[in-house]
Coordinates of N, CA and C in Angstrom, one line a residue:
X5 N -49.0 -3.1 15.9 CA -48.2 -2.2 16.6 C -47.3 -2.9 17.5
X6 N -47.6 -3.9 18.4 CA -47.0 -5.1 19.0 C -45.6 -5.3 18.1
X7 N -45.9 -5.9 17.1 CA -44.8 -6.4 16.2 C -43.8 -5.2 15.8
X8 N -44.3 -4.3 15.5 CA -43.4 -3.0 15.3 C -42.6 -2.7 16.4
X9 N -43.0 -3.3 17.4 CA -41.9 -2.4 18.8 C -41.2 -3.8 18.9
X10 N -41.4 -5.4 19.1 CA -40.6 -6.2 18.5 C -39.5 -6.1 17.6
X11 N -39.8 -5.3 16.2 CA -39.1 -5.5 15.2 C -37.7 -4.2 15.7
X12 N -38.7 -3.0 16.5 CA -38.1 -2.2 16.5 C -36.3 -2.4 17.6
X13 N -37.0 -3.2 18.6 CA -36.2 -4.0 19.7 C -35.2 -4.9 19.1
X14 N -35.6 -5.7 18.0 CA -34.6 -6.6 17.1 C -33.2 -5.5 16.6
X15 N -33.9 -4.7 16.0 CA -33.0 -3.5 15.3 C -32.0 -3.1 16.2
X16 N -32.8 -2.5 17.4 CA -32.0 -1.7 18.2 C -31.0 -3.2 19.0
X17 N -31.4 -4.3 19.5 CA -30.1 -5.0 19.8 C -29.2 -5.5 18.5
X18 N -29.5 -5.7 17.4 CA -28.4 -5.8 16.4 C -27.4 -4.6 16.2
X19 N -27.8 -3.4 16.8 CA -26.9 -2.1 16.5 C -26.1 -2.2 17.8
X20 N -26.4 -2.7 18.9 CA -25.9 -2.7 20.1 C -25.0 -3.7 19.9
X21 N -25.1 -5.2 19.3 CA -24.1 -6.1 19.3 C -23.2 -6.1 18.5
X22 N -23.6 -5.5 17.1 CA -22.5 -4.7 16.1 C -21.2 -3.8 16.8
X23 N -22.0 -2.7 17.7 CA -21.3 -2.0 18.2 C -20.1 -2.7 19.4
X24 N -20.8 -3.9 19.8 CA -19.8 -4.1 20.9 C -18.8 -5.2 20.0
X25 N -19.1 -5.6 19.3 CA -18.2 -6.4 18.2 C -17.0 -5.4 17.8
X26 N -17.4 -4.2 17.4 CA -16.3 -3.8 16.7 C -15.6 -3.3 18.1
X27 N -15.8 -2.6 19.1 CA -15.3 -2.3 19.7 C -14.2 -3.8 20.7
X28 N -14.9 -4.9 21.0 CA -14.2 -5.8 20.8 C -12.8 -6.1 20.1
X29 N -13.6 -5.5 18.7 CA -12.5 -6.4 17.5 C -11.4 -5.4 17.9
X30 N -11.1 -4.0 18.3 CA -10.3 -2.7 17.8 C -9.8 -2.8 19.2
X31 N -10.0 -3.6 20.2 CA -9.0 -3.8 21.3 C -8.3 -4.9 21.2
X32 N -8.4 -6.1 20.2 CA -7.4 -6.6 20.1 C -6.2 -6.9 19.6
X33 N -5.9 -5.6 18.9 CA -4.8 -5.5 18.4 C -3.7 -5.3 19.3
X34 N -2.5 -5.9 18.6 CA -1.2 -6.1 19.6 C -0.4 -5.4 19.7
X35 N 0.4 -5.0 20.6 CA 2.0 -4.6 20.4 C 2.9 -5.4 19.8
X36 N 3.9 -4.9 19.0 CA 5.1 -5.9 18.6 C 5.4 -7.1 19.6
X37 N 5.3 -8.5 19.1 CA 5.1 -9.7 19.9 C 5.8 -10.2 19.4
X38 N 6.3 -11.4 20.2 CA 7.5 -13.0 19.3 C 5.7 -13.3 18.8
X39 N 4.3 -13.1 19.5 CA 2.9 -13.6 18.9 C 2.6 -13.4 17.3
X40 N 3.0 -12.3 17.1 CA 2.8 -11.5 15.5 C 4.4 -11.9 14.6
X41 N 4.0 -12.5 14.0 CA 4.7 -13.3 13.1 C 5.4 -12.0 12.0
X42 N 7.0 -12.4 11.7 CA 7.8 -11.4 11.2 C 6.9 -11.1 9.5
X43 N 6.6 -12.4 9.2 CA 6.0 -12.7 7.9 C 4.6 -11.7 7.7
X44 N 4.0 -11.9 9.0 CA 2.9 -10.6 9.4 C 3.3 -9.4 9.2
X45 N 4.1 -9.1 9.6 CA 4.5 -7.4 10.2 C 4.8 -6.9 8.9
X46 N 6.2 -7.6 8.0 CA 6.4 -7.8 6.8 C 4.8 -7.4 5.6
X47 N 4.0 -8.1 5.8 CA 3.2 -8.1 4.8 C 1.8 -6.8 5.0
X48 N 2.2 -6.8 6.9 CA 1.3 -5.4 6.9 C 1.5 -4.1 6.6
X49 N 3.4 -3.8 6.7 CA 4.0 -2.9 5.9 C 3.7 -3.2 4.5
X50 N 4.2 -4.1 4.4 CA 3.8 -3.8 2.2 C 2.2 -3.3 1.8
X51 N 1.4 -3.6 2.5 CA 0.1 -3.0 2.0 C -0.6 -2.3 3.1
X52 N 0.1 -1.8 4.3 CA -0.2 -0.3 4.8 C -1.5 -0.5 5.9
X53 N -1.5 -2.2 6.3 CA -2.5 -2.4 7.2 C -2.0 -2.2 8.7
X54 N -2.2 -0.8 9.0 CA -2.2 0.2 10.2 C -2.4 -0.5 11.7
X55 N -3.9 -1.3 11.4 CA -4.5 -2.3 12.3 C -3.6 -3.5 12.8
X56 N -2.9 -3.9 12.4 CA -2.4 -5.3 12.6 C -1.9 -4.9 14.3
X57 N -1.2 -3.9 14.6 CA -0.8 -3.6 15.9 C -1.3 -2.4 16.1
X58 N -1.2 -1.9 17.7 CA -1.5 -0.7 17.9 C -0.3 0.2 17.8
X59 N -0.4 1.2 18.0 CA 0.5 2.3 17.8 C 1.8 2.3 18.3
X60 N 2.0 1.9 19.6 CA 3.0 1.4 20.4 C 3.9 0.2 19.6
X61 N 2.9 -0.7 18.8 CA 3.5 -1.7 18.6 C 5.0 -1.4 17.4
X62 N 3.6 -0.8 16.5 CA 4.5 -0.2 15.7 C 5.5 0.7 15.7
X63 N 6.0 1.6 17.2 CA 6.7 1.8 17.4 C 8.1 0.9 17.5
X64 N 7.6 0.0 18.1 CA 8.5 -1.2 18.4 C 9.5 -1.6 16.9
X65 N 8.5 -2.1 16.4 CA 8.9 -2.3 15.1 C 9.8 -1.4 14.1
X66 N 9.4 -0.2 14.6 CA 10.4 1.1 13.8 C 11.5 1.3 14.7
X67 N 11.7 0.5 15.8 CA 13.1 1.1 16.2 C 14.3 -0.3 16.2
X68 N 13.2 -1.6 15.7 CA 13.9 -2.5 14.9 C 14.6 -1.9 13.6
X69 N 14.0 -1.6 12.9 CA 13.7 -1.0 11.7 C 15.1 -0.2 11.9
X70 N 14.9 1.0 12.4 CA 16.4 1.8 12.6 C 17.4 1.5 13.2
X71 N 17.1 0.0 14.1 CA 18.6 -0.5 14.7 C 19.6 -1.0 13.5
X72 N 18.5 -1.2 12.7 CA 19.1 -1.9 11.3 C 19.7 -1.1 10.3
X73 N 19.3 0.2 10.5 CA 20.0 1.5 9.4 C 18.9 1.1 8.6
X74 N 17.6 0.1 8.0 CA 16.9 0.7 7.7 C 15.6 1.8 8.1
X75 N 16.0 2.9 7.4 CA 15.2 4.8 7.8 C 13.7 4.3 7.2
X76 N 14.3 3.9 5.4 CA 12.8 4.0 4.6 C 11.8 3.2 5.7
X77 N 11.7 1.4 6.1 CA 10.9 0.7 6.3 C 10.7 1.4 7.5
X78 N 11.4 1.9 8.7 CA 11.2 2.2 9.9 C 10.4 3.7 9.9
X79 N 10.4 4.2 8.8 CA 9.5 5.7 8.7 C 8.2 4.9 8.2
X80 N 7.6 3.7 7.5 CA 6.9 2.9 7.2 C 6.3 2.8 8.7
X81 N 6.9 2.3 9.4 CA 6.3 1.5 10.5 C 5.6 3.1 11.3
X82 N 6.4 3.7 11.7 CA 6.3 5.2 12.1 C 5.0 6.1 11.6
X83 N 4.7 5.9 10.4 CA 3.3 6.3 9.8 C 2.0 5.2 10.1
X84 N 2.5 4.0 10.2 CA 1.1 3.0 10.4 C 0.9 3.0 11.7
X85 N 2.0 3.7 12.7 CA 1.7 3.6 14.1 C 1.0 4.7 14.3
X86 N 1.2 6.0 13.4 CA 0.3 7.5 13.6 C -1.4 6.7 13.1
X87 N -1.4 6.2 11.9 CA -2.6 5.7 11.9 C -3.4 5.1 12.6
X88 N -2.9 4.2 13.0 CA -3.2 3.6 14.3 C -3.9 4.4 15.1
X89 N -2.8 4.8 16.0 CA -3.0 6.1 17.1 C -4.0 6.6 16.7
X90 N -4.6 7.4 15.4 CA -5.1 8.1 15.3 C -7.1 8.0 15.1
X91 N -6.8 6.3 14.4 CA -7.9 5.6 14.3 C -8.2 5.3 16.0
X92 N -7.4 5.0 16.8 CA -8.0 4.9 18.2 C -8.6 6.1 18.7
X93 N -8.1 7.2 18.4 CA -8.9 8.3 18.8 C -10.0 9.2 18.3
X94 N -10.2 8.3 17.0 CA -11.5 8.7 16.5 C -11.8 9.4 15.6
X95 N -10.1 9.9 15.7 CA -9.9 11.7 14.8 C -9.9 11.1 13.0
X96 N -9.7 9.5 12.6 CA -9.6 8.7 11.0 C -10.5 7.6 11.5
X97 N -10.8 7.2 10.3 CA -11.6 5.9 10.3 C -10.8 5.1 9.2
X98 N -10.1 4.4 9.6 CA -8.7 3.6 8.8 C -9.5 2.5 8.3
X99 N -9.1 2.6 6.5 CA -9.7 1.3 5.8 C -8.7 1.4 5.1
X100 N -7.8 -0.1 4.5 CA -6.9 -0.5 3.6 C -6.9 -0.1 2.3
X101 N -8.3 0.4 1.6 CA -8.6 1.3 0.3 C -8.5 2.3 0.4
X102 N -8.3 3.2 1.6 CA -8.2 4.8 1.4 C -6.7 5.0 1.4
X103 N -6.7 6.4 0.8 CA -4.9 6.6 0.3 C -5.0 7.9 1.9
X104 N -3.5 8.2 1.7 CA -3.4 9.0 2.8 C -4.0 9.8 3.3
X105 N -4.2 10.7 2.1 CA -4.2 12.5 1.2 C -6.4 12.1 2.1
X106 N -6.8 11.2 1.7 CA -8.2 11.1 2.0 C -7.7 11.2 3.6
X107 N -7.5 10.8 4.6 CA -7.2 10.5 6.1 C -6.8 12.0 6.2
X108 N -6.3 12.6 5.9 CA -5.8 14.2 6.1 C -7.6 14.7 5.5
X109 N -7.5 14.2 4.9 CA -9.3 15.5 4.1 C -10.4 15.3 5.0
X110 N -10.4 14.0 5.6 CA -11.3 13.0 6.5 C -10.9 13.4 7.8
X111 N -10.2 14.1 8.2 CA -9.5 13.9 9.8 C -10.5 15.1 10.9
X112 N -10.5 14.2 12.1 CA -11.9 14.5 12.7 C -10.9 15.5 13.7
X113 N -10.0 16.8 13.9 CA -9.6 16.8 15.0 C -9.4 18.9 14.6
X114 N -8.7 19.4 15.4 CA -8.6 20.8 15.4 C -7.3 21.4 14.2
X115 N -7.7 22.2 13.6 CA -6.7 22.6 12.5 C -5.4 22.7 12.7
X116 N -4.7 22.8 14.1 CA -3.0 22.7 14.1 C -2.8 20.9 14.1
X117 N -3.3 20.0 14.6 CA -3.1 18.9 14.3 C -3.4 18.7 12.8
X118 N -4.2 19.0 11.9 CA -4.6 18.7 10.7 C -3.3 19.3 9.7
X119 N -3.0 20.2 10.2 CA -1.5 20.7 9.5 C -0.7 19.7 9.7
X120 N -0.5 19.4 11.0 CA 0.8 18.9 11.5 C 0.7 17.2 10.8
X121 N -0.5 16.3 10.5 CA -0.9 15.7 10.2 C -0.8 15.5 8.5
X122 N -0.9 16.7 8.0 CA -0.8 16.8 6.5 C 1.0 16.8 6.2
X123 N 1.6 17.8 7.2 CA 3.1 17.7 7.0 C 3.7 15.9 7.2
X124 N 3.4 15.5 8.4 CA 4.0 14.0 8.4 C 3.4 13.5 7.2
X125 N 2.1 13.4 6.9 CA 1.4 12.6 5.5 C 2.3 13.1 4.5
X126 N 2.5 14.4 3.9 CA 3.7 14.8 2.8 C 5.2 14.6 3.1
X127 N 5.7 14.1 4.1 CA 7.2 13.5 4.2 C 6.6 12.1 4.1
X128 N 6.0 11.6 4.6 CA 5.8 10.1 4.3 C 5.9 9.8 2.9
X129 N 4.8 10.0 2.2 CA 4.8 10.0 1.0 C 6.0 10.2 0.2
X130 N 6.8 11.6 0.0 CA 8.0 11.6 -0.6 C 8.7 10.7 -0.1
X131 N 9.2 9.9 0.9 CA 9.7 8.8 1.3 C 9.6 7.7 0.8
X132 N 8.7 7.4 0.7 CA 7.8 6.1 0.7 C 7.2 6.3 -0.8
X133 N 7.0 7.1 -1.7 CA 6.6 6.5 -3.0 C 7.4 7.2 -3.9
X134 N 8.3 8.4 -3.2 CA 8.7 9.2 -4.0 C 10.8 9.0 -4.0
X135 N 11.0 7.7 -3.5 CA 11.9 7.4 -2.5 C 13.1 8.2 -2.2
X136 N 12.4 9.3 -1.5 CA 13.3 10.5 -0.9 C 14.1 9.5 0.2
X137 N 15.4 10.3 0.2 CA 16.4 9.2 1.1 C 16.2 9.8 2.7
X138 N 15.9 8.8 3.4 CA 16.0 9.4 5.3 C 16.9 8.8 5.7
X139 N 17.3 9.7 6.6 CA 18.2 9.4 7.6 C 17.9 9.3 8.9
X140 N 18.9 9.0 9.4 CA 18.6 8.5 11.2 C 18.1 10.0 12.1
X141 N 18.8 10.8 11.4 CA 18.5 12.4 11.9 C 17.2 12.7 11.1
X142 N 16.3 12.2 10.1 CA 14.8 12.5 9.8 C 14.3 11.9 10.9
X143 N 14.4 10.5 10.4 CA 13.5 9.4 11.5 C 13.4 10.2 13.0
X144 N 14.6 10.9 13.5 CA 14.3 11.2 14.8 C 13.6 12.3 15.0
X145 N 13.2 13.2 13.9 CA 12.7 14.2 13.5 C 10.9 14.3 13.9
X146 N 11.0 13.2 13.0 CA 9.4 12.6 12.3 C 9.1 12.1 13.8
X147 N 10.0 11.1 14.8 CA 9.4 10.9 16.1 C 9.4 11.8 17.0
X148 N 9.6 13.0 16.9 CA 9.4 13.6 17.7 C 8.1 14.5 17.5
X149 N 8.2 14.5 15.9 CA 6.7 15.5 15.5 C 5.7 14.5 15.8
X150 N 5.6 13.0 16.2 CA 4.5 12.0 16.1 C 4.1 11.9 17.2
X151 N 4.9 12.4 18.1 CA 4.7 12.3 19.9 C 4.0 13.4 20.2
X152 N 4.9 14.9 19.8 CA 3.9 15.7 20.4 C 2.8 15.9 19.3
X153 N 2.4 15.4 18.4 CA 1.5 15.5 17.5 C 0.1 14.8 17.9
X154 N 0.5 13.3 18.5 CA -0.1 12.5 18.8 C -0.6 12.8 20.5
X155 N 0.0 12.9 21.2 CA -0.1 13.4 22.4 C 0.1 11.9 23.4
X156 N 0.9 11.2 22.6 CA 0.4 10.0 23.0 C 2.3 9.5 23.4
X157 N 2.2 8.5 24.0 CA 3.7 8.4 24.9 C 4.2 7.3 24.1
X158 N 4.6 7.3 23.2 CA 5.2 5.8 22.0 C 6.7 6.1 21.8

């Protein structure tokens, strides 16, 4: 019985140090930095890794993005920063294998966000795989539905 509450104490601090690892790991993500290499940012848009910055960051990045007149990459950056955001609040649990359509079916929050969530997910998409053309008047569109969507100040 000794050994069982041992083993049991082993378990429960391995769940405890897990837990503060990830919560560690999921605060270190950056804002757009001269730190985060263009070659980075670049490669986390091409394969949709949300994590590399936080939400903010990737705003940063999308308004590079449209200083440039590019809409497509800057609506890119614009969606990984809702992920982001959204993985911070608990409402997705963002992994590099899940497609969008799952993060809308998966989404932990109240049904006017889950609409509002599904509509940005379906302009992204047509954008981005279907390459519907944006303009600087979408982009401003899409940021304003991401703000008050998000509730968040980016």
């Amino acid at each position: 019985i000794k050994f069982m509450g041992i083993v049991l104490a082993a378990v429960a601090l391995c769940v405890v140090i897990i837990a503060l690892i990830r919560k560690i790991r999921s605060g270190q993500r950056k804002t757009a930095s001269p730190a985060i290499e263009k070659r980075a940012i670049e490669s986390a848009l091409d394969k949709g890794d949300a994590l590399l910055m936080d939400g903010a960051g990737w705003f940063e990045v999308a308004d590079g993005y449209a200083a440039k007149g590019e809409y497509r990459l800057a609506l890119r950056a614009i969606y990984l920063s809702l992920l982001a955001t959204l993985h911070d609040q608990r409402k997705i649990q963002f992994r590099k294998n899940r497609t969008n359509w799952i993060y809308v079916r998966n989404f932990r929050g109240a049904e006017p966000e889950r609409s509002g969530f599904a509509a940005l997910t379906g302009l992204f998409d047509r954008v981005w795989y279907g390459n519907e053309e944006t303009t600087a008047n979408t982009l401003a569109e899409v940021r304003s539905r991401l703000r008050v969507f998000t509730g968040a100040t980016l």
